[in-house]
Amino acid sequence: MAQFSVSGSVGLITLQNAPVNALSAWVRQGIVDMMERALREPEVKSVVICGQKGTFCGGADIKEFGTNMTGPPLIPMIHAIEAAAKPVVAAIEGVALGGGLELALGCHYRIAHSKAKLGLPEVTLGLLPAAGGSQRLPRLIGVPAALDLITTGRHVTAAEALLLGIVDQVTDHNTVDAAVKFASSVAGQSLDARRISTFPCPRPADVDALLEGAMWKVRRIARGAIAPVACVQAVRAAATLPYAQGMEREKELMATLFTSGQARALQYCFFAQRAVGRWSMPSGDRWDTSEPRPVHKAAVIGLGTMGSGISVALVQAGLSVVAVETHEKQLMEAKQAITGMLERGAKRRGVKPAFDKIRYSHNIQPLADVDLVIEAVFEDMALKEKVFQQLSAVCKPGTYLCTNTSGLDIDHLAAQTRNPELVVGMHFFAPAHVMELLEVVYGPRSSPQAVATAMQLGKKMGKVSVAVGNCRGFVGNRMLKPYLEQASFLLEEGATPELVDGVLEEFGFAMGVFRMSDLSGLDVGWRVRQADGLVVPHATAGRQARVRRGCRYSPLGDLLCEQGRFGQKTGRGWYRYDKPGSHLAKPDPWLHSFLEEYRARHGLVVRRIDHQEVLERCLYALINEGFRILEDGIAAGPEDIDVIYVSGYSWPRHRGGPMFYASIVGLTKVLERLEHYHRAHPDVPNLQPCSLLRKLVASGSPPVNKWREVMKTLHSQL
Ligand code: COA
Ligand code: ADP
């Protein structure tokens, strides 16, 4: 709702809808009623609109989308504010986002607190600012700046908002007091020059080229998302049409977006990301009820790429860090790399680099007083065991011991320590100071408090943290394995890396599977398979070349590694590169003849493989593994898997994550197609539908938000 009070001659309307004062139906009704009252009461000469508890407004109520909306619509409400005969001032504290900023743009003046954030993030929810935002913002700040804000949805600081002309004043003091004072000073003044909808849109001479350039750019980076394109079209309308017609265009474009599957997927992602923070362990202990312990001082062991990135992320989160590296040369290189990353990060954020927060050491002796350690040495169990034994002896009682393994057994490491309940996995993604995903891995003995502490630390580091159970590859890499394998089988059957990658990139992945392998290095997986005893040198493999442990196995990646083709770093992999380290992947005739020879040697008949088969086999194998993960209780729900894939594996956000996608495609169809491919290729692993998928189909294919409930019921029936 909205509360009304009077201070001198100023009417104060306060939005009240915790936690972010979203513009729910009753809040809109409150604003309409209170505005009418403010305009009616003769002693009120001007009006201030503010939000309770230091937050102006987080925008439209996203929970209302897709429901039967009641209450007054936003557009006429904002028009009525703009048309008011008494000056209306927005007092912006906390955030003014989406509809919140559109409301402020309908006011005649805007005063912001210096710590406030403003923006039009609708595009990130598959929408555009359709309460006049796409028409008013370009009129206020010009086409280029409006395009930037509306197509990216980025939040700007109050200082930038002042520079751009979005706000009229910034204050370090009480914003509402400043707005009330300001409002009384402008009472009675003409408002003719303050109604943004009446402004002509500033049109640079090259406006057409500018808009075309913006369209080209969003299409290039949108990976099939339609909202950024509609945003450019809406700004074009602001730049080329009178306001009323522009509003019509805004409405049309919004209608298309609003009912699109993409908006649904993006809004699902918004809530899924928040839901994963309210994680519960299989025992039922909720992490948010088990208090995380504060971490002020942390240590990182091993300063390779991962350890260096983690150290930077910890320092940037305000922690004191002891960074340990045993090899002198590596320590020197890491120091240099970390210093550079801290410098660049500080420059971007407009602060001083916190060099004094990090201390380097050759050994773990200075770790006696740290609250938490993140181990990031080589991915070698014997070495990690030794490090954990040493840490357990050196660190003070209660220090959390975390490992940045990408797949090793957390429980086994916990067993090396005196207090296994203090051990959890923190699986970062490279580069660790940039990538937003963190898998927090709990073993059977990890305490809820240890998990809570790691989750809280992840949040402090700006990561999207997802708690997952302990199994080979955890969630993300475990699902990646069948996806990679299916792609390799497709090559055996007649596809090329270009075909497979093209299909996956058209679907929306930033990179297809083979370009991604070339980037991360084929040798990484090769070494893991070698350690598992899966790699058989081809010369000696004989009839066993394509079978391992009774299952079909595709050794193509191993064969490339045998030839020293590790991907970008060696200039050759699934593609060729002009020189080692170069990023531009080019089709490689060598690879094509290698595939032909391989197929001929093994008597494989080449088929024409179409786009549908590539997409379905790669994605459904990955999704099938997702169902197994749910069945095993490794992820708490489909949202956890989806957040992992969208945040860490470049799954296109506008498709909502693999499990959401499966529910949209239809579980029956996913099941049927898997059965079809399994029948066609009975010896190819991972195409046999898992039992949870069958059970969900038998339960009537419930929508994704009902799976947890259905799974509980299925579980209790066992
Ligand atoms: N509508 C409905 N609920 C909203 C909301 C909105 N516009 N914005 C936030 N919420 C809810 C969240 O779902 C969360 O609910 P939960 O506690 O039940 O999980 C709660 O408010 C707090 O949000 P959270 O994101 O966890 O808090 P934060 O302090 O980290 O961030 C914001 C606050 C406002 C920056 C962030 O919530 C946000 O970006 N909101 C969306 C803004 C937006 O896109 N508005 C345009 C809508 S078209
Ligand atoms: P990444 O995968 O992070 O690129 P590596 O696995 O190559 O990196 O790096 C691991 C780092 O850990 C190496 O720099 C290695 O010197 C270091 N290291 C190995 N053992 C120890 C140890 N016991 N203590 C500290 N550092 C170690």
mmCIF file of C-alpha atoms in Angstrom, residues 123-376:
data_model
loop_
_atom_site.group_PDB
_atom_site.id
_atom_site.type_symbol
_atom_site.label_atom_id
_atom_site.label_comp_id
_atom_site.label_asym_id
_atom_site.label_seq_id
_atom_site.Cartn_x
_atom_site.Cartn_y
_atom_site.Cartn_z
ATOM 1 C CA VAL A 123 15.206 -6.880 -20.702
ATOM 2 C CA THR A 124 16.723 -9.394 -18.276
ATOM 3 C CA LEU A 125 13.182 -10.657 -17.604
ATOM 4 C CA GLY A 126 12.385 -10.945 -21.310
ATOM 5 C CA LEU A 127 10.446 -7.665 -21.374
ATOM 6 C CA LEU A 128 10.926 -3.985 -22.151
ATOM 7 C CA PRO A 129 10.194 -0.958 -19.965
ATOM 8 C CA ALA A 130 6.584 -0.684 -21.059
ATOM 9 C CA ALA A 131 5.193 1.848 -18.621
ATOM 10 C CA GLY A 132 6.569 4.664 -20.749
ATOM 11 C CA GLY A 133 10.207 3.973 -19.823
ATOM 12 C CA SER A 134 11.264 3.225 -23.382
ATOM 13 C CA GLN A 135 9.702 6.510 -24.522
ATOM 14 C CA ARG A 136 10.637 8.826 -21.652
ATOM 15 C CA LEU A 137 14.259 7.792 -21.051
ATOM 16 C CA PRO A 138 15.494 8.601 -24.611
ATOM 17 C CA ARG A 139 13.687 11.962 -24.383
ATOM 18 C CA LEU A 140 15.492 12.674 -21.116
ATOM 19 C CA ILE A 141 19.040 11.409 -21.757
ATOM 20 C CA GLY A 142 19.262 10.923 -25.514
ATOM 21 C CA VAL A 143 19.158 7.886 -27.759
ATOM 22 C CA PRO A 144 22.678 6.394 -27.279
ATOM 23 C CA ALA A 145 22.601 6.398 -23.461
ATOM 24 C CA ALA A 146 19.005 5.153 -23.373
ATOM 25 C CA LEU A 147 19.846 2.331 -25.774
ATOM 26 C CA ASP A 148 22.708 1.267 -23.541
ATOM 27 C CA LEU A 149 20.598 1.187 -20.378
ATOM 28 C CA ILE A 150 17.472 -0.351 -21.893
ATOM 29 C CA THR A 151 19.115 -3.063 -23.995
ATOM 30 C CA THR A 152 21.529 -4.211 -21.274
ATOM 31 C CA GLY A 153 19.322 -3.605 -18.234
ATOM 32 C CA ARG A 154 22.411 -2.531 -16.311
ATOM 33 C CA HIS A 155 22.057 -0.636 -13.048
ATOM 34 C CA VAL A 156 23.756 2.762 -12.793
ATOM 35 C CA THR A 157 25.016 4.469 -9.655
ATOM 36 C CA ALA A 158 23.499 7.756 -8.513
ATOM 37 C CA ALA A 159 26.666 9.538 -9.674
ATOM 38 C CA GLU A 160 26.315 8.147 -13.200
ATOM 39 C CA ALA A 161 22.584 8.867 -13.173
ATOM 40 C CA LEU A 162 23.386 12.512 -12.352
ATOM 41 C CA LEU A 163 25.943 12.678 -15.135
ATOM 42 C CA LEU A 164 23.480 11.194 -17.624
ATOM 43 C CA GLY A 165 20.736 13.586 -16.491
ATOM 44 C CA ILE A 166 18.399 10.933 -15.086
ATOM 45 C CA VAL A 167 18.363 12.574 -11.660
ATOM 46 C CA ASP A 168 18.474 16.272 -10.795
ATOM 47 C CA GLN A 169 20.326 16.032 -7.494
ATOM 48 C CA VAL A 170 22.344 13.535 -5.473
ATOM 49 C CA THR A 171 22.597 13.740 -1.716
ATOM 50 C CA ASP A 172 24.658 12.008 0.964
ATOM 51 C CA HIS A 173 22.118 13.007 3.608
ATOM 52 C CA ASN A 174 18.538 11.962 4.307
ATOM 53 C CA THR A 175 17.012 11.808 0.837
ATOM 54 C CA VAL A 176 13.417 12.254 1.936
ATOM 55 C CA ASP A 177 14.318 15.374 3.950
ATOM 56 C CA ALA A 178 16.244 16.742 0.956
ATOM 57 C CA ALA A 179 13.316 15.984 -1.361
ATOM 58 C CA VAL A 180 10.784 17.597 0.995
ATOM 59 C CA LYS A 181 12.939 20.728 1.225
ATOM 60 C CA PHE A 182 13.360 20.789 -2.530
ATOM 61 C CA ALA A 183 9.639 20.192 -3.137
ATOM 62 C CA SER A 184 8.647 23.158 -1.010
ATOM 63 C CA SER A 185 11.179 25.334 -2.850
ATOM 64 C CA VAL A 186 9.593 24.580 -6.248
ATOM 65 C CA ALA A 187 5.950 24.779 -5.125
ATOM 66 C CA GLY A 188 3.937 26.999 -7.445
ATOM 67 C CA GLN A 189 6.551 27.003 -10.217
ATOM 68 C CA SER A 190 5.578 26.184 -13.788
ATOM 69 C CA LEU A 191 5.868 22.505 -14.659
ATOM 70 C CA ASP A 192 5.757 22.988 -18.428
ATOM 71 C CA ALA A 193 9.417 22.173 -18.838
ATOM 72 C CA ARG A 194 9.338 19.237 -16.417
ATOM 73 C CA ARG A 195 7.009 16.744 -18.143
ATOM 74 C CA ILE A 196 9.330 14.377 -19.952
ATOM 75 C CA SER A 197 6.657 13.005 -22.303
ATOM 76 C CA THR A 198 6.374 16.475 -23.855
ATOM 77 C CA PHE A 199 10.118 16.718 -24.572
ATOM 78 C CA PRO A 200 11.209 16.263 -28.165
ATOM 79 C CA CYS A 201 13.537 13.271 -28.387
ATOM 80 C CA PRO A 202 17.079 14.556 -29.054
ATOM 81 C CA ARG A 203 17.922 13.132 -32.492
ATOM 82 C CA PRO A 204 21.570 12.951 -33.412
ATOM 83 C CA ALA A 205 22.163 13.447 -37.168
ATOM 84 C CA ASP A 206 23.240 9.830 -37.541
ATOM 85 C CA VAL A 207 20.278 8.425 -35.603
ATOM 86 C CA ASP A 208 19.481 5.780 -38.245
ATOM 87 C CA ALA A 209 23.033 4.486 -38.336
ATOM 88 C CA LEU A 210 23.085 4.537 -34.548
ATOM 89 C CA LEU A 211 19.925 2.469 -34.280
ATOM 90 C CA GLU A 212 21.084 0.056 -36.966
ATOM 91 C CA GLY A 213 24.413 -0.337 -35.169
ATOM 92 C CA ALA A 214 22.583 -1.027 -31.903
ATOM 93 C CA MET A 215 20.367 -3.589 -33.607
ATOM 94 C CA TRP A 216 23.361 -5.346 -35.126
ATOM 95 C CA LYS A 217 25.096 -5.426 -31.759
ATOM 96 C CA VAL A 218 22.143 -6.841 -29.810
ATOM 97 C CA ARG A 219 21.424 -9.470 -32.444
ATOM 98 C CA ARG A 220 25.064 -10.533 -32.301
ATOM 99 C CA ILE A 221 25.164 -10.962 -28.541
ATOM 100 C CA ALA A 222 21.529 -11.875 -27.821
ATOM 101 C CA ARG A 223 22.010 -15.546 -28.875
ATOM 102 C CA GLY A 224 18.382 -15.693 -29.993
ATOM 103 C CA ALA A 225 16.845 -13.634 -27.157
ATOM 104 C CA ILE A 226 14.072 -11.439 -28.532
ATOM 105 C CA ALA A 227 13.698 -8.827 -25.787
ATOM 106 C CA PRO A 228 16.895 -6.872 -26.593
ATOM 107 C CA VAL A 229 15.735 -6.588 -30.197
ATOM 108 C CA ALA A 230 12.323 -5.303 -29.102
ATOM 109 C CA CYS A 231 14.069 -2.801 -26.823
ATOM 110 C CA VAL A 232 15.926 -1.306 -29.785
ATOM 111 C CA GLN A 233 12.668 -1.166 -31.745
ATOM 112 C CA ALA A 234 10.984 0.657 -28.870
ATOM 113 C CA VAL A 235 13.792 3.227 -28.637
ATOM 114 C CA ARG A 236 13.578 3.664 -32.410
ATOM 115 C CA ALA A 237 9.905 4.524 -31.899
ATOM 116 C CA ALA A 238 10.863 7.119 -29.278
ATOM 117 C CA ALA A 239 13.387 8.639 -31.673
ATOM 118 C CA THR A 240 11.125 8.714 -34.720
ATOM 119 C CA LEU A 241 7.504 9.007 -33.582
ATOM 120 C CA PRO A 242 5.483 11.452 -31.503
ATOM 121 C CA TYR A 243 5.074 10.349 -27.886
ATOM 122 C CA ALA A 244 1.507 8.980 -28.200
ATOM 123 C CA GLN A 245 2.393 6.829 -31.207
ATOM 124 C CA GLY A 246 5.597 5.733 -29.514
ATOM 125 C CA MET A 247 3.534 4.535 -26.554
ATOM 126 C CA GLU A 248 1.343 2.522 -28.931
ATOM 127 C CA ARG A 249 4.444 0.862 -30.389
ATOM 128 C CA GLU A 250 5.792 0.183 -26.874
ATOM 129 C CA LYS A 251 2.490 -1.531 -26.046
ATOM 130 C CA GLU A 252 2.511 -3.686 -29.200
ATOM 131 C CA LEU A 253 6.088 -4.808 -28.664
ATOM 132 C CA MET A 254 5.395 -5.566 -25.014
ATOM 133 C CA ALA A 255 2.335 -7.649 -25.888
ATOM 134 C CA THR A 256 4.505 -9.914 -28.050
ATOM 135 C CA LEU A 257 7.192 -10.234 -25.401
ATOM 136 C CA PHE A 258 4.827 -10.676 -22.492
ATOM 137 C CA THR A 259 3.244 -13.795 -23.911
ATOM 138 C CA SER A 260 6.522 -15.239 -25.236
ATOM 139 C CA GLY A 261 8.055 -18.368 -23.756
ATOM 140 C CA GLN A 262 11.295 -16.421 -23.340
ATOM 141 C CA ALA A 263 9.793 -14.022 -20.779
ATOM 142 C CA ARG A 264 8.465 -16.996 -18.819
ATOM 143 C CA ALA A 265 11.871 -18.671 -18.919
ATOM 144 C CA LEU A 266 13.721 -15.549 -17.790
ATOM 145 C CA GLN A 267 11.276 -14.888 -14.960
ATOM 146 C CA TYR A 268 11.642 -18.522 -13.893
ATOM 147 C CA CYS A 269 15.425 -17.957 -13.789
ATOM 148 C CA PHE A 270 14.958 -14.844 -11.619
ATOM 149 C CA PHE A 271 13.023 -16.772 -8.972
ATOM 150 C CA ALA A 272 15.102 -19.960 -9.361
ATOM 151 C CA GLN A 273 18.257 -17.992 -8.584
ATOM 152 C CA ARG A 274 16.682 -16.736 -5.376
ATOM 153 C CA ALA A 275 15.223 -20.144 -4.479
ATOM 154 C CA VAL A 276 18.611 -21.881 -4.565
ATOM 155 C CA GLY A 277 19.783 -19.663 -1.703
ATOM 156 C CA ARG A 278 17.063 -21.182 0.470
ATOM 157 C CA TRP A 279 18.756 -24.523 0.227
ATOM 158 C CA SER A 280 18.012 -27.521 2.411
ATOM 159 C CA MET A 281 20.188 -30.570 3.090
ATOM 160 C CA PRO A 282 18.648 -33.995 2.510
ATOM 161 C CA SER A 283 18.384 -34.351 6.294
ATOM 162 C CA GLY A 284 16.016 -31.409 6.199
ATOM 163 C CA ASP A 285 18.319 -28.902 7.926
ATOM 164 C CA ARG A 286 17.829 -25.568 6.285
ATOM 165 C CA TRP A 287 21.008 -23.675 5.672
ATOM 166 C CA ASP A 288 19.334 -20.341 6.248
ATOM 167 C CA THR A 289 18.360 -21.427 9.733
ATOM 168 C CA SER A 290 21.823 -22.700 10.538
ATOM 169 C CA GLU A 291 23.869 -19.577 11.141
ATOM 170 C CA PRO A 292 26.889 -19.131 8.875
ATOM 171 C CA ARG A 293 30.048 -18.284 10.779
ATOM 172 C CA PRO A 294 31.734 -14.988 9.843
ATOM 173 C CA VAL A 295 34.877 -15.341 7.734
ATOM 174 C CA HIS A 296 37.329 -12.460 7.997
ATOM 175 C CA LYS A 297 40.573 -14.144 7.130
ATOM 176 C CA ALA A 298 40.936 -16.868 4.519
ATOM 177 C CA ALA A 299 43.758 -18.783 2.885
ATOM 178 C CA VAL A 300 44.198 -20.159 -0.603
ATOM 179 C CA ILE A 301 46.596 -23.054 -1.253
ATOM 180 C CA GLY A 302 48.056 -23.421 -4.742
ATOM 181 C CA LEU A 303 48.268 -20.388 -6.996
ATOM 182 C CA GLY A 304 47.563 -21.797 -10.440
ATOM 183 C CA THR A 305 44.859 -20.161 -12.548
ATOM 184 C CA MET A 306 42.127 -21.218 -10.135
ATOM 185 C CA GLY A 307 43.882 -20.338 -6.867
ATOM 186 C CA SER A 308 44.931 -16.931 -8.222
ATOM 187 C CA GLY A 309 41.387 -16.100 -9.370
ATOM 188 C CA ILE A 310 39.923 -17.264 -6.036
ATOM 189 C CA SER A 311 42.433 -15.094 -4.125
ATOM 190 C CA VAL A 312 41.390 -12.050 -6.158
ATOM 191 C CA ALA A 313 37.690 -12.750 -5.585
ATOM 192 C CA LEU A 314 38.284 -13.075 -1.813
ATOM 193 C CA VAL A 315 40.270 -9.823 -1.606
ATOM 194 C CA GLN A 316 37.616 -8.022 -3.643
ATOM 195 C CA ALA A 317 35.008 -9.304 -1.181
ATOM 196 C CA GLY A 318 36.953 -7.504 1.575
ATOM 197 C CA LEU A 319 38.690 -10.488 3.221
ATOM 198 C CA SER A 320 42.299 -10.759 4.350
ATOM 199 C CA VAL A 321 43.959 -13.518 2.378
ATOM 200 C CA VAL A 322 47.059 -15.656 2.871
ATOM 201 C CA ALA A 323 48.025 -17.083 -0.521
ATOM 202 C CA VAL A 324 50.269 -20.149 -0.412
ATOM 203 C CA GLU A 325 52.322 -21.521 -3.300
ATOM 204 C CA THR A 326 55.242 -23.908 -2.881
ATOM 205 C CA HIS A 327 56.931 -23.389 -6.257
ATOM 206 C CA GLU A 328 59.050 -20.238 -6.332
ATOM 207 C CA LYS A 329 58.631 -19.501 -10.027
ATOM 208 C CA GLN A 330 54.865 -20.079 -9.911
ATOM 209 C CA LEU A 331 54.632 -17.844 -6.840
ATOM 210 C CA MET A 332 56.354 -14.969 -8.678
ATOM 211 C CA GLU A 333 54.089 -15.399 -11.705
ATOM 212 C CA ALA A 334 50.971 -15.660 -9.569
ATOM 213 C CA LYS A 335 51.895 -12.510 -7.594
ATOM 214 C CA GLN A 336 52.193 -10.618 -10.844
ATOM 215 C CA ALA A 337 48.931 -12.003 -12.214
ATOM 216 C CA ILE A 338 47.023 -11.302 -8.967
ATOM 217 C CA THR A 339 48.390 -7.748 -8.766
ATOM 218 C CA GLY A 340 47.254 -7.112 -12.340
ATOM 219 C CA MET A 341 43.779 -8.554 -11.706
ATOM 220 C CA LEU A 342 43.376 -6.497 -8.520
ATOM 221 C CA GLU A 343 44.500 -3.345 -10.344
ATOM 222 C CA ARG A 344 42.107 -3.841 -13.254
ATOM 223 C CA GLY A 345 39.229 -4.788 -10.925
ATOM 224 C CA ALA A 346 39.789 -1.707 -8.749
ATOM 225 C CA LYS A 347 39.947 0.549 -11.803
ATOM 226 C CA ARG A 348 36.636 -0.826 -13.075
ATOM 227 C CA ARG A 349 34.984 -0.259 -9.715
ATOM 228 C CA GLY A 350 36.560 3.154 -9.189
ATOM 229 C CA VAL A 351 38.327 2.180 -5.939
ATOM 230 C CA LYS A 352 41.924 1.685 -4.777
ATOM 231 C CA PRO A 353 43.363 -1.838 -5.220
ATOM 232 C CA ALA A 354 43.526 -3.589 -1.831
ATOM 233 C CA PHE A 355 47.094 -4.932 -2.184
ATOM 234 C CA ASP A 356 47.535 -4.807 1.594
ATOM 235 C CA LYS A 357 44.802 -7.437 2.038
ATOM 236 C CA ILE A 358 46.909 -10.225 0.533
ATOM 237 C CA ARG A 359 50.010 -11.893 1.961
ATOM 238 C CA TYR A 360 52.020 -14.537 0.143
ATOM 239 C CA SER A 361 53.736 -17.546 1.646
ATOM 240 C CA HIS A 362 55.743 -20.586 0.556
ATOM 241 C CA ASN A 363 54.268 -22.791 3.254
ATOM 242 C CA ILE A 364 51.175 -23.251 5.376
ATOM 243 C CA GLN A 365 52.678 -22.165 8.715
ATOM 244 C CA PRO A 366 50.962 -18.706 8.633
ATOM 245 C CA LEU A 367 47.570 -20.423 8.412
ATOM 246 C CA ALA A 368 47.179 -21.008 12.154
ATOM 247 C CA ASP A 369 44.687 -18.158 12.599
ATOM 248 C CA VAL A 370 42.604 -18.249 9.399
ATOM 249 C CA ASP A 371 38.846 -18.885 9.522
ATOM 250 C CA LEU A 372 38.621 -20.789 6.244
ATOM 251 C CA VAL A 373 40.995 -22.369 3.720
ATOM 252 C CA ILE A 374 40.352 -23.016 0.043
ATOM 253 C CA GLU A 375 42.696 -25.621 -1.381
ATOM 254 C CA ALA A 376 43.380 -25.332 -5.124
#
